[in-house]
PDB file of C-alpha atoms in Angstrom:
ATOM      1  CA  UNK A  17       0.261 -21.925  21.623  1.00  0.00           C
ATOM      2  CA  UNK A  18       0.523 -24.722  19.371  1.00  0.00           C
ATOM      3  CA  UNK A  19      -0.493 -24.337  15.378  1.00  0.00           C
ATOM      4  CA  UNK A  20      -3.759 -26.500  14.081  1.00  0.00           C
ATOM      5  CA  UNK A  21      -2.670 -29.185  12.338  1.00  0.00           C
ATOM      6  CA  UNK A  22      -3.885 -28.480   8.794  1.00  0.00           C
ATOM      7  CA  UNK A  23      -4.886 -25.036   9.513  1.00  0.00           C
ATOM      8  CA  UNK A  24      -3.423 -22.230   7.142  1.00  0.00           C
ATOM      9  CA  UNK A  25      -5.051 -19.296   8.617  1.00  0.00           C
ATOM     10  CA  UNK A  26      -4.298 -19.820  12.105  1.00  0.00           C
ATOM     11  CA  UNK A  27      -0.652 -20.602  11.514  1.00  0.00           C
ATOM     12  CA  UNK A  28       2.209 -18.510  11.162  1.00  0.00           C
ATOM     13  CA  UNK A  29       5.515 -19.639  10.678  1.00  0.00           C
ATOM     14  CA  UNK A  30       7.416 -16.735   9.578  1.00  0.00           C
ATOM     15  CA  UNK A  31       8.566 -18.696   6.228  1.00  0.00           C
ATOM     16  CA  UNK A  32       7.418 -16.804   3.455  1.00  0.00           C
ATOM     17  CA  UNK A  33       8.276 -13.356   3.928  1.00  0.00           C
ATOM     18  CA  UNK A  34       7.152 -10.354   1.551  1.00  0.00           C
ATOM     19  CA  UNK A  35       9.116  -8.406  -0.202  1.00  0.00           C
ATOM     20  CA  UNK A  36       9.558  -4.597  -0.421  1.00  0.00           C
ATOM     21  CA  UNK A  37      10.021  -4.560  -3.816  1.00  0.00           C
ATOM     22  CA  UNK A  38       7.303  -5.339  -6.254  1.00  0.00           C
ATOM     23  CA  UNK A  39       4.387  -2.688  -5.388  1.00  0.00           C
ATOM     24  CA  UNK A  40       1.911  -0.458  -7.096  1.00  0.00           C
ATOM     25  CA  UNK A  41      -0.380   2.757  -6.184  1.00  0.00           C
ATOM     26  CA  UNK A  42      -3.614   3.002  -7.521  1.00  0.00           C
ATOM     27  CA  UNK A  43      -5.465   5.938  -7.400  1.00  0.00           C
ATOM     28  CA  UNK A  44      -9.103   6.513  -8.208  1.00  0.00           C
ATOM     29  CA  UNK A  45      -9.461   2.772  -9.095  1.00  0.00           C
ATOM     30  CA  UNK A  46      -8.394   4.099 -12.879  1.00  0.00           C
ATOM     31  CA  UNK A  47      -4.718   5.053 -12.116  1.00  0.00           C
ATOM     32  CA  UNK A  48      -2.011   2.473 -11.984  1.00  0.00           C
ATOM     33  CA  UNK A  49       0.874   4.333 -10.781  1.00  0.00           C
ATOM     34  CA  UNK A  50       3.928   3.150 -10.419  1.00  0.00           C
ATOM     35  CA  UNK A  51       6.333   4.221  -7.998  1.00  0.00           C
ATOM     36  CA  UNK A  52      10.224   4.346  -6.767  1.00  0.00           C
ATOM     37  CA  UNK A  53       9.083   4.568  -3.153  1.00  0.00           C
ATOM     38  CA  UNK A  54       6.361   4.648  -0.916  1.00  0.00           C
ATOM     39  CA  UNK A  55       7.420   5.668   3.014  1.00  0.00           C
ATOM     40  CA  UNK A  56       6.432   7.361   6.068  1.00  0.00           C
ATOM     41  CA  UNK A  57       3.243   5.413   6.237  1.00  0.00           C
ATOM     42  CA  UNK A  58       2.101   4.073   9.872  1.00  0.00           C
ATOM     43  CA  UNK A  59      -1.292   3.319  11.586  1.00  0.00           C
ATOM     44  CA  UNK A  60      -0.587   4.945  15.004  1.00  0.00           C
ATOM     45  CA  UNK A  61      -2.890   6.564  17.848  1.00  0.00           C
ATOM     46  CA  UNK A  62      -2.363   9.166  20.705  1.00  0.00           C
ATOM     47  CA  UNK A  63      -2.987   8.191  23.989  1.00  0.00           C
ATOM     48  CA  UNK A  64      -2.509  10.397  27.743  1.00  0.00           C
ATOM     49  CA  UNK A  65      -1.776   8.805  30.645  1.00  0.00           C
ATOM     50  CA  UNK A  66      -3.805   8.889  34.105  1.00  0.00           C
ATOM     51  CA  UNK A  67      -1.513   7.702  37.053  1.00  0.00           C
ATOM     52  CA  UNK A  68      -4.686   6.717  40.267  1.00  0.00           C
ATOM     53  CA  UNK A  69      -3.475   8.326  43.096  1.00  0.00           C
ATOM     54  CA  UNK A  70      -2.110   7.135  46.689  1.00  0.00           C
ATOM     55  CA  UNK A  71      -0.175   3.812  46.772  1.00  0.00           C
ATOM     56  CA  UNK A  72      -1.708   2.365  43.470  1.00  0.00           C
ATOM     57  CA  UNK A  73       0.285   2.479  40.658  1.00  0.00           C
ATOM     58  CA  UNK A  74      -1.752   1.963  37.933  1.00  0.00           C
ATOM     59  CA  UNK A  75      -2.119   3.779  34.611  1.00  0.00           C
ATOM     60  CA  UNK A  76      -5.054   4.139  32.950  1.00  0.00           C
ATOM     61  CA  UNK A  77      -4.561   4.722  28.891  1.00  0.00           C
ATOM     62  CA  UNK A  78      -7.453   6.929  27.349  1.00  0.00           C
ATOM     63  CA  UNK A  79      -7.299   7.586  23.682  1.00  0.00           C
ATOM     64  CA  UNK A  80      -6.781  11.255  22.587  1.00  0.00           C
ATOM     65  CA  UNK A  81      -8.754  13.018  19.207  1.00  0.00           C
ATOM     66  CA  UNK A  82      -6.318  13.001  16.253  1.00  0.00           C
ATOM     67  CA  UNK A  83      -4.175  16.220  16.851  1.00  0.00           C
ATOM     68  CA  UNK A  84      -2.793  15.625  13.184  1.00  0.00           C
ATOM     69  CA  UNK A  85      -3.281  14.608   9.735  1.00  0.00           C
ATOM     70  CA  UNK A  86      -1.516  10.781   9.293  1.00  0.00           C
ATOM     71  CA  UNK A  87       0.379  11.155   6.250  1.00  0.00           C
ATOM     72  CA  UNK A  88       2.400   9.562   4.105  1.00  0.00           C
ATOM     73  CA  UNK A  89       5.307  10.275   0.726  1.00  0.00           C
ATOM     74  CA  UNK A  90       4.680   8.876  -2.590  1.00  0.00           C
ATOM     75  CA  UNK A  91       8.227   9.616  -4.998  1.00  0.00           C
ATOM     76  CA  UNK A  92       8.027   8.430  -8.520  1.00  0.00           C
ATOM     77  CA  UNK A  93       9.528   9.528 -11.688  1.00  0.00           C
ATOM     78  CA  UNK A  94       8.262  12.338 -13.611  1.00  0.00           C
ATOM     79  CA  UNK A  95       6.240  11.274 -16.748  1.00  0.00           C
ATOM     80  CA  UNK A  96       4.560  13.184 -19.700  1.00  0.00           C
ATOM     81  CA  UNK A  97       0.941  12.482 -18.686  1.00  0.00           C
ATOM     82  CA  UNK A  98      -1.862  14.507 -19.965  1.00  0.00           C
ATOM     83  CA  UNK A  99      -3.559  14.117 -16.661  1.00  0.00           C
ATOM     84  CA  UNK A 100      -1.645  14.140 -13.485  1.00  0.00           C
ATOM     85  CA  UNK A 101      -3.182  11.454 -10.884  1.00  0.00           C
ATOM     86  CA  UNK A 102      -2.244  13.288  -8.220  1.00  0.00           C
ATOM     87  CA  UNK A 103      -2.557  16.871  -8.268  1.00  0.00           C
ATOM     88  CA  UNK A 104      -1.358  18.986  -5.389  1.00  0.00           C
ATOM     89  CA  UNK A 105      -4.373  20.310  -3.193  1.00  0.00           C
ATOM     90  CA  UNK A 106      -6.490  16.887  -4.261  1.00  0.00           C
ATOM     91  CA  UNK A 107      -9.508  15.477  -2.457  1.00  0.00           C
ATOM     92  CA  UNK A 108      -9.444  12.103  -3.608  1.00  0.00           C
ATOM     93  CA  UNK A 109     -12.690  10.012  -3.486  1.00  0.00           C
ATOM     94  CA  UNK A 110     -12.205   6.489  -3.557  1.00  0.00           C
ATOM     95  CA  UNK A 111      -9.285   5.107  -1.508  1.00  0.00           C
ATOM     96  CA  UNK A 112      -5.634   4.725  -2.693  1.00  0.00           C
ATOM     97  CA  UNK A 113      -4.700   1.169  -2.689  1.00  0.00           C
ATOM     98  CA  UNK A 114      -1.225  -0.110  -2.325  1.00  0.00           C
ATOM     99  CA  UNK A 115      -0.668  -3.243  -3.986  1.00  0.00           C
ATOM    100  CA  UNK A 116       2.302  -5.569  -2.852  1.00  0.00           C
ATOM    101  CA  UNK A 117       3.851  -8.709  -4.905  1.00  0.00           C
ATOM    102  CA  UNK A 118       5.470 -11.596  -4.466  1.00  0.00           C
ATOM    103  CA  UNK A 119       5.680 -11.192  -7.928  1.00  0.00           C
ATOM    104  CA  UNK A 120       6.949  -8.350 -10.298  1.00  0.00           C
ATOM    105  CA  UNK A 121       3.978  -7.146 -12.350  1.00  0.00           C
ATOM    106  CA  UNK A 122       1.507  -9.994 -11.127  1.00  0.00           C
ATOM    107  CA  UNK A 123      -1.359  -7.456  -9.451  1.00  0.00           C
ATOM    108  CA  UNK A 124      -4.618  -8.764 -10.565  1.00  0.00           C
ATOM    109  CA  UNK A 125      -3.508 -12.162  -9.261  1.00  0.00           C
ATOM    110  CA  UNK A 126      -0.635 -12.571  -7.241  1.00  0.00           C
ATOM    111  CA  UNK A 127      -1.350  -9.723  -4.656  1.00  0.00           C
ATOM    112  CA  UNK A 128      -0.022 -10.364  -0.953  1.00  0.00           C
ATOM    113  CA  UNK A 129      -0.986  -7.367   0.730  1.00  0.00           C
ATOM    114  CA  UNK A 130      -2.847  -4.486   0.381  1.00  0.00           C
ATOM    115  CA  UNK A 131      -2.618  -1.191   1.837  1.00  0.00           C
ATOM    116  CA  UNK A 132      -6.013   1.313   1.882  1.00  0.00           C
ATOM    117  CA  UNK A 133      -5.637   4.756   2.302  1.00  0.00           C
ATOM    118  CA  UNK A 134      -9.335   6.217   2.661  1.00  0.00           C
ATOM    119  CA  UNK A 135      -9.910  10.118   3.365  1.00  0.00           C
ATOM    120  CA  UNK A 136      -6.653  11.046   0.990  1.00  0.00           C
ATOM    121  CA  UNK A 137      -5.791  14.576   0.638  1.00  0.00           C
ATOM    122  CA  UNK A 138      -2.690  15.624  -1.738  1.00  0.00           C
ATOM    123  CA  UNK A 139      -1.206  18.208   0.505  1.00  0.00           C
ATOM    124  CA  UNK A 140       2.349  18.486  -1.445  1.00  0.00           C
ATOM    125  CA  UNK A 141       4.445  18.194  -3.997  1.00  0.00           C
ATOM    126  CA  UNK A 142       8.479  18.252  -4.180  1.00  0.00           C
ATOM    127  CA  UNK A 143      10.442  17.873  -7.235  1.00  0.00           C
ATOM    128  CA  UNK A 144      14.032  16.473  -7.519  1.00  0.00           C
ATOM    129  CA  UNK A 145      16.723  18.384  -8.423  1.00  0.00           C
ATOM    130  CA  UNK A 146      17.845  18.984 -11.805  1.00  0.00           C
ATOM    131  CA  UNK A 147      21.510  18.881 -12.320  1.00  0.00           C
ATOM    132  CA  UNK A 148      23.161  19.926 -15.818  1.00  0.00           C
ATOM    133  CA  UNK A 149      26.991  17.667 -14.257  1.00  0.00           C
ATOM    134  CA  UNK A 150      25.123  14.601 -14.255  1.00  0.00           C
ATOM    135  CA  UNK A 151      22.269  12.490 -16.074  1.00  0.00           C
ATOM    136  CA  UNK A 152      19.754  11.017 -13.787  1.00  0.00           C
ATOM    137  CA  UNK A 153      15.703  11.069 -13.756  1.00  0.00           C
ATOM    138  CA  UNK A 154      13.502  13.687 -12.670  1.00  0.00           C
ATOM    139  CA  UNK A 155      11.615  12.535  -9.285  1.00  0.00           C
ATOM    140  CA  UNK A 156       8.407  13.821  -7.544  1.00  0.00           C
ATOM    141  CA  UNK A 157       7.558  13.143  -3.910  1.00  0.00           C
ATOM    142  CA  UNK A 158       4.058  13.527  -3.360  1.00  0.00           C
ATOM    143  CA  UNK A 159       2.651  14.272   0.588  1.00  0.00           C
ATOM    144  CA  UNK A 160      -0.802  12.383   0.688  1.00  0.00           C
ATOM    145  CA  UNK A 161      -2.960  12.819   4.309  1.00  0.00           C
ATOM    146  CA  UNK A 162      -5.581  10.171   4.549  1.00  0.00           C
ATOM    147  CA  UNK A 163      -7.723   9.298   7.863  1.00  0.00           C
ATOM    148  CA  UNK A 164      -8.440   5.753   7.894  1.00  0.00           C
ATOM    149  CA  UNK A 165      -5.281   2.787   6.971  1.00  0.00           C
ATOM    150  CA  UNK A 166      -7.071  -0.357   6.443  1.00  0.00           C
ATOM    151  CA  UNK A 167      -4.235  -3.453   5.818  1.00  0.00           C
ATOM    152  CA  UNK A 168      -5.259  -6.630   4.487  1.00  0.00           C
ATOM    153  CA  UNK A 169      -2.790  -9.907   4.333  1.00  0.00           C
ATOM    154  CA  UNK A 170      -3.954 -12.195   1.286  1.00  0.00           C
ATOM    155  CA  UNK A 171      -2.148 -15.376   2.786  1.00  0.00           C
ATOM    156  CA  UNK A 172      -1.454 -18.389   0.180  1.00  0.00           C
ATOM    157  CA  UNK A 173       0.352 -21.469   0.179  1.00  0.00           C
ATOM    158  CA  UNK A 174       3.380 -21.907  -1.800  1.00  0.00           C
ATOM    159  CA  UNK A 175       2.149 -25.227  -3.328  1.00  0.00           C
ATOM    160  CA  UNK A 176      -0.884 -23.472  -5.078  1.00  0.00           C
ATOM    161  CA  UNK A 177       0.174 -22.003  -8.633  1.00  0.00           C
ATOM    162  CA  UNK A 178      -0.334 -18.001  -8.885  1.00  0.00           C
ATOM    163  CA  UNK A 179      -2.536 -17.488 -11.512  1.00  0.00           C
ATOM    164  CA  UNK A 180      -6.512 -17.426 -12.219  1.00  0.00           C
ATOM    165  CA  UNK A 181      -6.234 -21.231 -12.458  1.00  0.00           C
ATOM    166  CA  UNK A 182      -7.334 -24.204 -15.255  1.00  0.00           C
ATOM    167  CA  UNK A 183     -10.924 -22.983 -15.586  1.00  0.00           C
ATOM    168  CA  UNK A 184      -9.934 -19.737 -16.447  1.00  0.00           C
ATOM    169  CA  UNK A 185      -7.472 -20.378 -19.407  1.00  0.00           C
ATOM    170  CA  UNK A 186      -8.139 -20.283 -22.502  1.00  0.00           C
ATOM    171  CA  UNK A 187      -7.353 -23.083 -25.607  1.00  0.00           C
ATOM    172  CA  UNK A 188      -4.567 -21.995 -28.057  1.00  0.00           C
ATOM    173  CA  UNK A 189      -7.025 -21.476 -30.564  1.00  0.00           C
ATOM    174  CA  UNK A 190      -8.816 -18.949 -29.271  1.00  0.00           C
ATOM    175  CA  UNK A 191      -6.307 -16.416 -29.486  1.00  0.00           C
ATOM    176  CA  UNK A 192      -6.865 -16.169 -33.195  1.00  0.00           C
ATOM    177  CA  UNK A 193      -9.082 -13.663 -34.908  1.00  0.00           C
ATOM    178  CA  UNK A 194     -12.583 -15.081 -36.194  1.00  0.00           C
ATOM    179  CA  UNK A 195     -13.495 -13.174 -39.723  1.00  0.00           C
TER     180      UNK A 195
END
């Protein structure tokens, strides 16, 4: 099927791939956490199989209830919080967002894709080893089950600058302090 001329949403040429690098979890819509890795995360359903009897071979595909939690790992480095955003044993109440980047840092702006985890449940916690023959940081991997993965592409042309824009940016002088 051939693209529409002119039309951005309906084409996809494969050219401006995402990387798997520049991403941040927030939690609560307070925390911005970030993180070394994120993994184990897929959108997946069960289904059983009915094979029609006699000479027909057709399958029919039904949908089965959710036999188990989705889940997926969070692993970060250990910081001295006073509040940990994710405590073991957790119901979380707003969704935990997943922010990719094109660009390091750029989230308020510059996000590609988003990643919403609703129903999240903080159902473990493993720590890193600590080693005395050689220096390294101290890592957590978090278990989160959720119910529900929403994903959401935030397509953009190259051409366009990242950014809020001219109407949004303010004159050098307004940086200073009025007394």
């Amino acid at each position: 099927m051939a693209a529409i001329e002119g039309n951005s949403l309906v084409m996809n040429s494969g050219m401006n791939p995402l990387e798997g690098f520049h991403f941040m979890l927030r939690v609560e819509a307070v925390f911005d956490l970030p993180c070394k890795s994120v993994k184990g995360f897929t959108k997946e359903n069960e289904y059983e199989y009915i094979q029609e009897g006699g000479l027909n071979d057709y399958v029919h595909m039904r949908r089965k209830p959710v036999s188990k939690p989705f889940t997926f790992e969070v692993e970060r480095y250990v910081s001295i919080d006073y509040i940990d955003p994710l405590p073991n044993g957790a119901e979380l109440i707003l969704p935990v967002i997943l922010l990719v980047s094109h660009e390091g840092g750029n989230f308020l702006s510059g996000v590609s894709r988003t990643y919403t985890f609703t129903g999240c449940t903080v159902t473990g916690k493993q720590y890193g080893s600590l080693e005395s023959e050689s220096s390294g940081l101290l890592t957590e991997t978090t278990t989160i089950a959720y119910r529900q993965l929403l994903v959401v592409d935030v397509p953009r042309n190259r051409s366009e600058p990242v950014g809020f824009g001219e109407k949004y940016k303010m004159p050098g002088n307004a940086r200073k302090l009025q007394v």
